[in-house]
Amino acid sequence: MIDIIEYPTADADLYLELLPPETTEQLTGAAEQFRNGSVMHINSTAYGGGVAEILHSLVPLSNAMGIDTQRAVISPRDVRFFDVTKRIHNMLQGAEGELTDDELAIYYGCLDDIAGEIDESGLSADVWFFHDPQLLPLARLLDRKTAGTRLWVVHIDLTAPNPWLMDRLMPLTDAYDLLVCSLDAYAPRKVPGDVGIFVAPPAIDPLAPKNSAMPRHKAADIAKALGIDSSRPLVTQVSRFDVWKDPWGVIDAYRLAKQAHPDLQLALLGLSQANDDPEGEQVLRSVTEHANSDPDIHLFFSPENLPATNDEIVNALQTHSQVLVQKSTREGFGLTVSEGMWKGKPMIGGNVGGIRLQIVDGESGYLVDNARQAGERIAELLADQELCATIGRNARDRVRQRFLIPRLLNDYLQAAERACAVAGQGVS
Ligand code: UDP
């Protein structure tokens, strides 16, 4: 089965007025090129996960820019499809092992059915973006008449993938005209043939409830309703309770900063925790122990009895905190970094992965290698409001320049143009 998701129309002007003039110019130029073309984004889930969130904002914006853009979601007949693709996802990020013949048969079989349905459905577009490994074999299975130009967008980290699986999957990329990945470092190393690679880092939607401007008093009220003393300073990390997000290190950093600022409070916000994630529960237990009943450490993980929606709470704590932290020891991109920076707050980030792309150390935030450095930066910032304001302003500006969703749309249009040239197809 394949479903088309319908969206209400977005107001492009509301986005454009937030952008630097050159981005607006580039985007309107690129959109103009595509006026007569049509674009399809296809992925494997309507809701949940970063890709769904990005498409949820990008597709309406693309239509608002005058490009006929659709979003399709597959729903495979065999429920085991997603068990297999979850294994594929983990293996591409480095998990060991091999898929069984049965698993491969489920993967290819489901996509073969879906390709047949798409070809028969009459759905067609000039340019197709196939998102993530779940859909990788689909381009090879579809008729060229249905999907003329094809791009595979891989949102995951392919720096140390399982070699057995790469040998089996990478040959499938030759059905694509171009590959798109999030960071240079995440590009697949071994692509057969000469399929080009385009880099398009993720971006946030500045108009989404999580990121749109929240009045200070509302943010303070939500913080209060969560049990935080809104008259005392607060430092927050918004993250799942996950080993790589280093919540223990955040607590250590807070303790160090608290020596200089005794009234400091800490919030660790992990509401997006999957209830059925046993690893997350273990991390939470260990972090709770590490917090040692400190009344100024607030751990949020239960989605029940909350005073506001998840998105409002994320927004409120980012808006209300004096300093934000994302002390990851490994991070694909780290949307929370751009989300926090967009609120005009100084962000202290682990010196790893995609965080390094977002924060320019000492200018639009700080990069740290350990909890001691993080603690020192928190203390320094809390003592200097002017420094907080300057770093926060630079942070917001950096996100405005580089990490808002219209820039990603522009990247996708540039990639589409390049792919059309490879496919020998024109759309303007
Ligand atoms: N998030 C949320 N509520 C929470 C914690 C996190 O909505 O309590 C969101 C956060 O705002 C961000 C996403 O989950 O949009 C996490 O994305 P990120 O790239 O930072 O990390 P990931 O969880 O994908 O490793």
Short mmCIF file of C-alpha atoms and ligand atoms in Angstrom, two decimals:
data_model
loop_
_atom_site.label_atom_id
_atom_site.label_comp_id
_atom_site.label_asym_id
_atom_site.label_seq_id
_atom_site.Cartn_x
_atom_site.Cartn_y
_atom_site.Cartn_z
CA MET A 1 0.00 0.00 0.00
CA ILE A 2 1.01 3.55 -0.56
CA ASP A 3 -0.60 6.62 1.03
CA ILE A 4 -0.39 10.21 -0.03
CA ILE A 5 -0.25 12.66 2.88
CA GLU A 6 -2.22 15.86 2.42
CA TYR A 7 -1.05 19.08 4.03
CA PRO A 8 -2.66 22.49 4.50
CA THR A 9 -0.92 25.24 2.56
CA ALA A 10 2.05 26.90 4.25
CA ASP A 11 2.70 30.64 4.12
CA ALA A 12 6.08 30.93 2.37
CA ASP A 13 6.43 34.62 3.29
CA LEU A 14 6.52 33.80 7.00
CA TYR A 15 9.60 31.67 6.33
CA LEU A 16 11.23 33.98 3.82
CA GLU A 17 11.14 36.96 6.16
CA LEU A 18 13.28 35.04 8.65
CA LEU A 19 16.03 34.28 6.16
CA PRO A 20 19.15 36.15 5.15
CA PRO A 21 18.47 37.84 1.78
CA GLU A 22 20.92 35.61 -0.12
CA THR A 23 19.13 32.44 1.03
CA THR A 24 15.78 33.91 -0.01
CA GLU A 25 17.23 34.81 -3.38
CA GLN A 26 18.76 31.36 -3.90
CA LEU A 27 15.58 29.61 -2.85
CA THR A 28 13.25 31.68 -4.99
CA GLY A 29 15.63 31.22 -7.95
CA ALA A 30 15.79 27.46 -7.45
CA ALA A 31 12.00 27.27 -7.01
CA GLU A 32 11.55 29.26 -10.22
CA GLN A 33 13.61 26.64 -12.07
CA PHE A 34 11.22 23.97 -10.82
CA ARG A 35 7.95 25.82 -11.51
CA ASN A 36 6.96 23.32 -14.18
CA GLY A 37 8.38 20.30 -12.47
CA SER A 38 6.90 17.97 -9.92
CA VAL A 39 8.58 16.40 -6.92
CA MET A 40 7.76 13.34 -4.82
CA HIS A 41 9.17 12.59 -1.38
CA ILE A 42 8.62 9.03 -0.30
CA ASN A 43 9.51 7.49 3.06
CA SER A 44 8.42 4.70 5.34
CA THR A 45 6.60 6.44 8.17
CA ALA A 46 4.11 9.29 8.38
CA TYR A 47 4.96 10.27 11.99
CA GLY A 48 7.82 9.79 14.43
CA GLY A 49 11.48 10.24 13.74
CA GLY A 50 13.50 13.03 12.24
CA VAL A 51 12.78 12.29 8.57
CA ALA A 52 9.02 12.43 9.08
CA GLU A 53 9.42 15.67 11.03
CA ILE A 54 11.55 17.26 8.30
CA LEU A 55 9.17 16.24 5.49
CA HIS A 56 6.20 17.44 7.52
CA SER A 57 7.60 20.98 7.26
CA LEU A 58 9.47 20.77 3.96
CA VAL A 59 6.65 19.46 1.72
CA PRO A 60 4.12 22.24 2.52
CA LEU A 61 6.87 24.85 2.16
CA SER A 62 7.89 23.40 -1.20
CA ASN A 63 4.28 23.66 -2.42
CA ALA A 64 4.05 27.18 -1.07
CA MET A 65 7.11 28.03 -3.19
CA GLY A 66 5.13 26.99 -6.25
CA ILE A 67 6.60 23.52 -6.75
CA ASP A 68 4.11 20.72 -7.18
CA THR A 69 5.31 18.49 -4.31
CA GLN A 70 3.76 15.35 -2.92
CA ARG A 71 4.61 13.11 -0.02
CA ALA A 72 3.98 9.38 -0.13
CA VAL A 73 4.36 6.88 2.68
CA ILE A 74 4.64 3.15 2.14
CA SER A 75 2.75 0.64 4.26
CA PRO A 76 4.14 -2.80 3.54
CA ARG A 77 1.76 -5.75 3.72
CA ASP A 78 4.13 -7.84 5.82
CA VAL A 79 4.51 -6.41 9.33
CA ARG A 80 7.93 -8.06 9.59
CA PHE A 81 9.23 -5.54 7.03
CA PHE A 82 9.97 -2.98 9.76
CA ASP A 83 11.75 -5.55 11.96
CA VAL A 84 14.05 -6.23 9.03
CA THR A 85 14.58 -2.57 8.20
CA LYS A 86 15.30 -1.78 11.88
CA ARG A 87 18.06 -4.41 11.72
CA ILE A 88 19.29 -2.89 8.47
CA HIS A 89 19.35 0.55 10.10
CA ASN A 90 21.37 -0.74 13.08
CA MET A 91 23.76 -2.66 10.85
CA LEU A 92 24.36 0.36 8.64
CA GLN A 93 25.30 2.28 11.80
CA GLY A 94 27.78 -0.46 12.69
CA ALA A 95 25.92 -3.42 14.29
CA GLU A 96 27.48 -6.78 13.53
CA GLY A 97 25.77 -9.79 11.94
CA GLU A 98 24.14 -10.84 8.69
CA LEU A 99 20.56 -10.90 7.46
CA THR A 100 18.97 -14.28 6.79
CA ASP A 101 17.66 -15.20 3.34
CA ASP A 102 14.16 -14.93 4.82
CA GLU A 103 14.79 -11.39 6.00
CA LEU A 104 16.17 -10.35 2.62
CA ALA A 105 13.16 -11.94 0.92
CA ILE A 106 10.78 -9.92 3.15
CA TYR A 107 12.66 -6.70 2.40
CA TYR A 108 12.79 -7.12 -1.38
CA GLY A 109 9.37 -8.81 -1.61
CA CYS A 110 7.50 -6.00 0.16
CA LEU A 111 9.21 -3.34 -1.93
CA ASP A 112 8.55 -5.28 -5.13
CA ASP A 113 4.80 -5.29 -4.28
CA ILE A 114 4.93 -1.59 -3.51
CA ALA A 115 6.75 -0.77 -6.76
CA GLY A 116 4.04 -2.63 -8.68
CA GLU A 117 1.33 -0.65 -6.86
CA ILE A 118 3.06 2.64 -7.53
CA ASP A 119 3.51 1.87 -11.23
CA GLU A 120 -0.17 0.91 -11.51
CA SER A 121 -1.47 3.82 -9.40
CA GLY A 122 -0.67 6.43 -12.01
CA LEU A 123 1.37 8.38 -9.45
CA SER A 124 4.20 10.13 -11.14
CA ALA A 125 6.60 13.01 -10.66
CA ASP A 126 9.66 14.30 -12.45
CA VAL A 127 11.94 13.99 -9.45
CA TRP A 128 11.68 11.37 -6.70
CA PHE A 129 13.41 11.58 -3.34
CA PHE A 130 13.58 8.15 -1.70
CA HIS A 131 14.36 8.58 1.99
CA ASP A 132 16.53 6.20 4.00
CA PRO A 133 17.53 2.53 3.62
CA GLN A 134 13.96 1.27 4.01
CA LEU A 135 13.35 2.36 0.41
CA LEU A 136 16.76 1.84 -1.16
CA PRO A 137 15.79 -1.03 -3.54
CA LEU A 138 12.65 0.77 -4.73
CA ALA A 139 14.26 2.87 -7.48
CA ARG A 140 15.50 -0.21 -9.25
CA LEU A 141 12.02 -1.73 -9.14
CA LEU A 142 10.08 1.28 -10.46
CA ASP A 143 9.38 2.06 -14.06
CA ARG A 144 11.41 5.02 -15.40
CA LYS A 145 8.13 6.46 -16.68
CA THR A 146 6.87 6.72 -13.09
CA ALA A 147 10.06 8.09 -11.59
CA GLY A 148 12.29 9.84 -14.11
CA THR A 149 14.96 11.29 -11.86
CA ARG A 150 15.80 9.52 -8.61
CA LEU A 151 17.69 10.60 -5.51
CA TRP A 152 18.42 8.44 -2.49
CA VAL A 153 18.56 10.49 0.70
CA VAL A 154 20.35 8.73 3.52
CA HIS A 155 19.88 10.39 6.89
CA ILE A 156 22.04 8.02 8.90
CA ASP A 157 25.70 7.81 9.77
CA LEU A 158 27.47 5.50 7.30
CA THR A 159 31.00 6.02 8.64
CA ALA A 160 31.49 2.50 10.04
CA PRO A 161 28.78 0.31 8.52
CA ASN A 162 28.51 -3.47 8.58
CA PRO A 163 30.62 -4.56 5.56
CA TRP A 164 28.50 -7.65 4.81
CA LEU A 165 25.39 -5.53 4.42
CA MET A 166 27.16 -2.77 2.50
CA ASP A 167 28.32 -5.34 -0.08
CA ARG A 168 24.70 -6.33 -0.60
CA LEU A 169 23.00 -2.94 -0.50
CA MET A 170 25.40 -0.51 -2.13
CA PRO A 171 25.06 -1.98 -5.65
CA LEU A 172 21.41 -0.84 -5.44
CA THR A 173 22.56 2.78 -5.48
CA ASP A 174 23.31 2.51 -9.21
CA ALA A 175 19.57 2.95 -9.88
CA TYR A 176 19.91 6.51 -8.54
CA ASP A 177 21.09 9.65 -10.27
CA LEU A 178 22.42 11.18 -7.06
CA LEU A 179 22.87 10.32 -3.37
CA VAL A 180 22.20 12.88 -0.65
CA CYS A 181 23.65 12.56 2.85
CA SER A 182 23.62 14.74 6.00
CA LEU A 183 27.32 15.33 6.55
CA ASP A 184 30.45 14.85 4.45
CA ALA A 185 31.74 12.37 6.99
CA TYR A 186 28.59 10.21 6.72
CA ALA A 187 28.83 9.59 2.97
CA PRO A 188 29.10 5.93 2.03
CA ARG A 189 32.71 5.10 1.23
CA LYS A 190 32.10 2.43 -1.37
CA VAL A 191 29.55 3.44 -3.97
CA PRO A 192 29.77 1.45 -7.15
CA GLY A 193 29.87 3.27 -10.47
CA ASP A 194 30.06 7.02 -10.38
CA VAL A 195 26.91 8.04 -8.54
CA GLY A 196 27.55 11.55 -7.23
CA ILE A 197 27.09 12.57 -3.59
CA PHE A 198 25.46 15.78 -2.41
CA VAL A 199 25.68 16.95 1.21
CA ALA A 200 22.58 18.53 2.78
CA PRO A 201 22.70 18.90 6.60
CA PRO A 202 19.41 18.70 8.53
CA ALA A 203 17.49 21.80 9.54
CA ILE A 204 14.74 22.91 11.92
CA ASP A 205 11.37 24.48 11.23
CA PRO A 206 11.41 27.94 12.85
CA LEU A 207 7.60 28.14 12.73
CA ALA A 208 6.89 24.78 14.37
CA PRO A 209 5.39 24.94 17.90
CA LYS A 210 8.70 23.70 19.30
CA ASN A 211 10.65 26.57 17.76
CA SER A 212 8.35 29.55 17.35
CA ALA A 213 8.86 32.48 19.71
CA MET A 214 7.34 31.81 23.14
CA PRO A 215 6.64 34.77 25.47
CA ARG A 216 9.00 34.73 28.46
CA HIS A 217 6.14 34.71 30.97
CA LYS A 218 4.59 31.65 29.33
CA ALA A 219 7.95 29.84 29.38
CA ALA A 220 8.38 30.76 33.06
CA ASP A 221 4.84 29.56 33.88
CA ILE A 222 5.47 26.19 32.25
CA ALA A 223 8.82 25.86 34.06
CA LYS A 224 7.05 26.67 37.35
CA ALA A 225 4.32 24.14 36.64
CA LEU A 226 7.08 21.58 36.17
CA GLY A 227 8.38 22.30 39.68
CA ILE A 228 11.28 24.55 38.68
CA ASP A 229 11.92 27.73 40.69
CA SER A 230 11.60 30.32 37.95
CA SER A 231 13.43 32.98 40.00
CA ARG A 232 16.69 30.98 40.08
CA PRO A 233 19.06 30.16 37.20
CA LEU A 234 18.47 27.04 35.15
CA VAL A 235 20.63 24.98 32.82
CA THR A 236 18.92 22.38 30.61
CA GLN A 237 19.75 19.46 28.37
CA VAL A 238 16.90 18.26 26.12
CA SER A 239 17.63 14.64 25.17
CA ARG A 240 16.51 11.07 25.36
CA PHE A 241 18.09 9.25 28.33
CA ASP A 242 20.75 7.66 26.21
CA VAL A 243 24.34 6.66 26.91
CA TRP A 244 25.71 8.80 24.05
CA LYS A 245 23.96 11.94 25.35
CA ASP A 246 26.08 11.67 28.54
CA PRO A 247 23.48 12.78 31.13
CA TRP A 248 25.95 11.85 33.91
CA GLY A 249 28.47 14.30 32.47
CA VAL A 250 25.79 17.01 32.44
CA ILE A 251 25.15 16.41 36.16
CA ASP A 252 28.90 16.57 36.88
CA ALA A 253 29.16 19.83 34.93
CA TYR A 254 26.18 21.28 36.83
CA ARG A 255 27.76 20.31 40.18
CA LEU A 256 30.97 22.05 39.25
CA ALA A 257 29.14 25.21 38.17
CA LYS A 258 26.99 25.09 41.31
CA GLN A 259 30.10 25.65 43.43
CA ALA A 260 30.24 29.17 41.99
CA HIS A 261 26.44 29.56 41.61
CA PRO A 262 24.80 27.80 44.57
CA ASP A 263 21.26 28.62 43.44
CA LEU A 264 21.69 26.85 40.07
CA GLN A 265 19.12 24.25 38.96
CA LEU A 266 19.41 21.57 36.27
CA ALA A 267 16.71 20.10 34.03
CA LEU A 268 17.21 16.94 31.98
CA LEU A 269 14.25 16.68 29.62
CA GLY A 270 13.77 13.26 28.09
CA LEU A 271 10.07 13.04 27.35
CA SER A 272 10.63 11.62 23.89
CA GLN A 273 11.81 8.45 25.59
CA ALA A 274 10.37 5.31 24.04
CA ASN A 275 8.58 3.43 26.82
CA ASP A 276 9.65 0.12 25.42
CA ASP A 277 13.33 1.05 25.27
CA PRO A 278 14.94 -1.11 27.99
CA GLU A 279 18.30 0.59 27.51
CA GLY A 280 16.69 3.99 28.14
CA GLU A 281 15.20 2.74 31.39
CA GLN A 282 18.57 1.50 32.58
CA VAL A 283 20.17 4.85 31.75
CA LEU A 284 17.39 6.68 33.58
CA ARG A 285 17.85 4.49 36.69
CA SER A 286 21.58 5.10 36.70
CA VAL A 287 21.15 8.86 36.13
CA THR A 288 18.57 9.02 38.95
CA GLU A 289 21.14 7.41 41.25
CA HIS A 290 23.82 9.80 40.06
CA ALA A 291 21.51 12.76 40.82
CA ASN A 292 21.49 11.50 44.41
CA SER A 293 18.15 13.10 45.34
CA ASP A 294 19.47 16.63 44.73
CA PRO A 295 16.23 18.70 44.85
CA ASP A 296 17.69 21.08 42.26
CA ILE A 297 18.12 18.36 39.63
CA HIS A 298 14.88 17.86 37.70
CA LEU A 299 14.56 14.72 35.57
CA PHE A 300 11.59 14.64 33.20
CA PHE A 301 10.77 11.42 31.44
CA SER A 302 7.13 10.52 32.03
CA PRO A 303 4.72 11.69 29.34
CA GLU A 304 1.89 11.63 31.92
CA ASN A 305 0.41 14.57 33.86
CA LEU A 306 2.36 17.23 32.03
CA PRO A 307 1.28 20.88 32.24
CA ALA A 308 1.73 21.39 28.46
CA THR A 309 2.47 19.46 25.27
CA ASN A 310 5.90 17.97 24.64
CA ASP A 311 6.72 20.65 22.07
CA GLU A 312 5.65 23.47 24.38
CA ILE A 313 7.76 22.05 27.20
CA VAL A 314 10.84 21.74 24.98
CA ASN A 315 10.28 25.31 23.81
CA ALA A 316 9.60 26.59 27.36
CA LEU A 317 12.72 25.08 28.93
CA GLN A 318 14.94 26.20 26.06
CA THR A 319 13.46 29.69 26.28
CA HIS A 320 13.58 29.92 30.07
CA SER A 321 17.09 28.49 30.69
CA GLN A 322 20.10 30.79 30.93
CA VAL A 323 22.38 28.16 29.40
CA LEU A 324 21.72 25.01 27.36
CA VAL A 325 23.85 21.91 27.13
CA GLN A 326 24.12 19.06 24.63
CA LYS A 327 27.01 17.15 26.09
CA SER A 328 26.90 14.20 23.68
CA THR A 329 29.93 11.98 23.25
CA ARG A 330 28.62 10.89 19.84
CA GLU A 331 26.00 12.75 17.81
CA GLY A 332 24.73 12.31 14.24
CA PHE A 333 23.58 15.90 13.95
CA GLY A 334 21.80 16.91 17.14
CA LEU A 335 18.66 18.84 16.25
CA THR A 336 18.42 20.01 19.85
CA VAL A 337 21.56 22.09 19.28
CA SER A 338 19.98 24.17 16.50
CA GLU A 339 16.67 24.26 18.40
CA GLY A 340 18.41 25.72 21.46
CA MET A 341 20.59 28.12 19.47
CA TRP A 342 17.50 29.37 17.61
CA LYS A 343 16.11 30.47 21.00
CA GLY A 344 19.11 32.80 21.27
CA LYS A 345 20.71 30.83 24.08
CA PRO A 346 24.36 29.97 24.63
CA MET A 347 24.72 26.25 23.86
CA ILE A 348 27.54 24.15 25.27
CA GLY A 349 27.95 21.10 23.05
CA GLY A 350 30.12 17.99 23.06
CA ASN A 351 32.95 18.37 20.56
CA VAL A 352 31.67 15.57 18.29
CA GLY A 353 29.86 14.81 15.01
CA GLY A 354 27.19 17.20 13.82
CA ILE A 355 27.49 19.44 16.90
CA ARG A 356 30.82 20.68 15.52
CA LEU A 357 29.06 21.77 12.35
CA GLN A 358 26.52 23.85 14.26
CA ILE A 359 28.57 25.56 16.98
CA VAL A 360 31.53 27.76 16.17
CA ASP A 361 33.51 27.46 19.39
CA GLY A 362 33.71 30.70 21.35
CA GLU A 363 31.49 32.51 18.86
CA SER A 364 28.07 30.91 18.65
CA GLY A 365 28.47 28.57 21.62
CA TYR A 366 31.15 26.39 23.16
CA LEU A 367 32.51 22.97 22.28
CA VAL A 368 33.71 20.87 25.20
CA ASP A 369 35.63 17.63 25.56
CA ASN A 370 34.67 16.75 29.12
CA ALA A 371 32.40 17.56 32.06
CA ARG A 372 35.00 19.84 33.69
CA GLN A 373 35.15 22.07 30.62
CA ALA A 374 31.34 22.08 30.43
CA GLY A 375 31.07 23.06 34.12
CA GLU A 376 33.58 25.88 33.69
CA ARG A 377 31.70 27.23 30.67
CA ILE A 378 28.36 27.11 32.50
CA ALA A 379 29.86 29.01 35.47
CA GLU A 380 31.50 31.57 33.19
CA LEU A 381 28.28 32.21 31.26
CA LEU A 382 26.12 32.48 34.37
CA ALA A 383 28.48 35.15 35.70
CA ASP A 384 28.32 37.23 32.54
CA GLN A 385 24.90 38.15 31.15
CA GLU A 386 26.43 40.20 28.39
CA LEU A 387 28.46 37.22 27.19
CA CYS A 388 25.26 35.10 27.26
CA ALA A 389 23.49 37.70 25.14
CA THR A 390 26.33 38.00 22.61
CA ILE A 391 26.83 34.25 22.20
CA GLY A 392 23.05 33.77 22.06
CA ARG A 393 22.66 36.38 19.33
CA ASN A 394 25.44 34.78 17.29
CA ALA A 395 23.88 31.37 17.85
CA ARG A 396 20.49 32.45 16.55
CA ASP A 397 22.12 34.11 13.58
CA ARG A 398 24.15 31.01 12.73
CA VAL A 399 20.96 28.91 12.70
CA ARG A 400 19.24 31.57 10.62
CA GLN A 401 22.07 31.42 8.08
CA ARG A 402 22.53 27.66 7.93
CA PHE A 403 20.06 25.43 9.72
CA LEU A 404 16.50 26.51 8.89
CA ILE A 405 14.23 24.37 6.72
CA PRO A 406 14.17 26.74 3.68
CA ARG A 407 17.94 26.18 3.32
CA LEU A 408 17.32 22.44 3.27
CA LEU A 409 14.63 22.90 0.62
CA ASN A 410 17.09 24.94 -1.41
CA ASP A 411 19.69 22.15 -1.02
CA TYR A 412 17.18 19.54 -2.17
CA LEU A 413 16.30 21.65 -5.21
CA GLN A 414 19.99 22.06 -6.09
CA ALA A 415 20.44 18.32 -5.69
CA ALA A 416 17.37 17.69 -7.86
CA GLU A 417 18.75 19.94 -10.55
CA ARG A 418 22.03 18.09 -10.53
CA ALA A 419 20.25 14.72 -10.60
CA CYS A 420 18.08 15.85 -13.54
CA ALA A 421 21.22 16.74 -15.47
CA VAL A 422 22.61 13.27 -14.77
CA ALA A 423 19.32 11.64 -15.80
CA GLY A 424 19.18 13.80 -18.91
CA GLN A 425 15.81 15.17 -17.82
CA GLY A 426 14.81 18.82 -17.77
CA VAL A 427 12.05 20.21 -15.57
CA SER A 428 12.04 23.92 -16.23
N1 UDP B 1 12.81 15.88 22.01
C1 UDP B 1 11.51 16.15 22.41
N2 UDP B 1 11.19 15.99 23.73
C2 UDP B 1 12.10 15.61 24.66
C3 UDP B 1 13.43 15.34 24.23
C4 UDP B 1 13.74 15.48 22.91
O1 UDP B 1 10.66 16.54 21.60
O2 UDP B 1 11.75 15.53 25.83
C5 UDP B 1 13.13 16.12 20.59
C6 UDP B 1 14.13 17.23 20.41
O3 UDP B 1 13.46 18.49 20.55
C7 UDP B 1 14.67 16.95 19.02
C8 UDP B 1 14.59 15.43 18.94
O4 UDP B 1 13.74 15.00 20.02
O5 UDP B 1 13.81 17.51 18.03
C9 UDP B 1 15.94 14.78 19.17
O6 UDP B 1 16.69 14.93 18.00
P1 UDP B 1 18.27 14.93 18.05
O7 UDP B 1 18.76 15.02 16.65
O8 UDP B 1 18.77 16.00 18.97
O9 UDP B 1 18.67 13.56 18.76
P2 UDP B 1 18.20 12.03 18.53
O10 UDP B 1 17.18 11.73 19.59
O11 UDP B 1 17.66 11.93 17.13
O12 UDP B 1 19.47 11.24 18.76
#
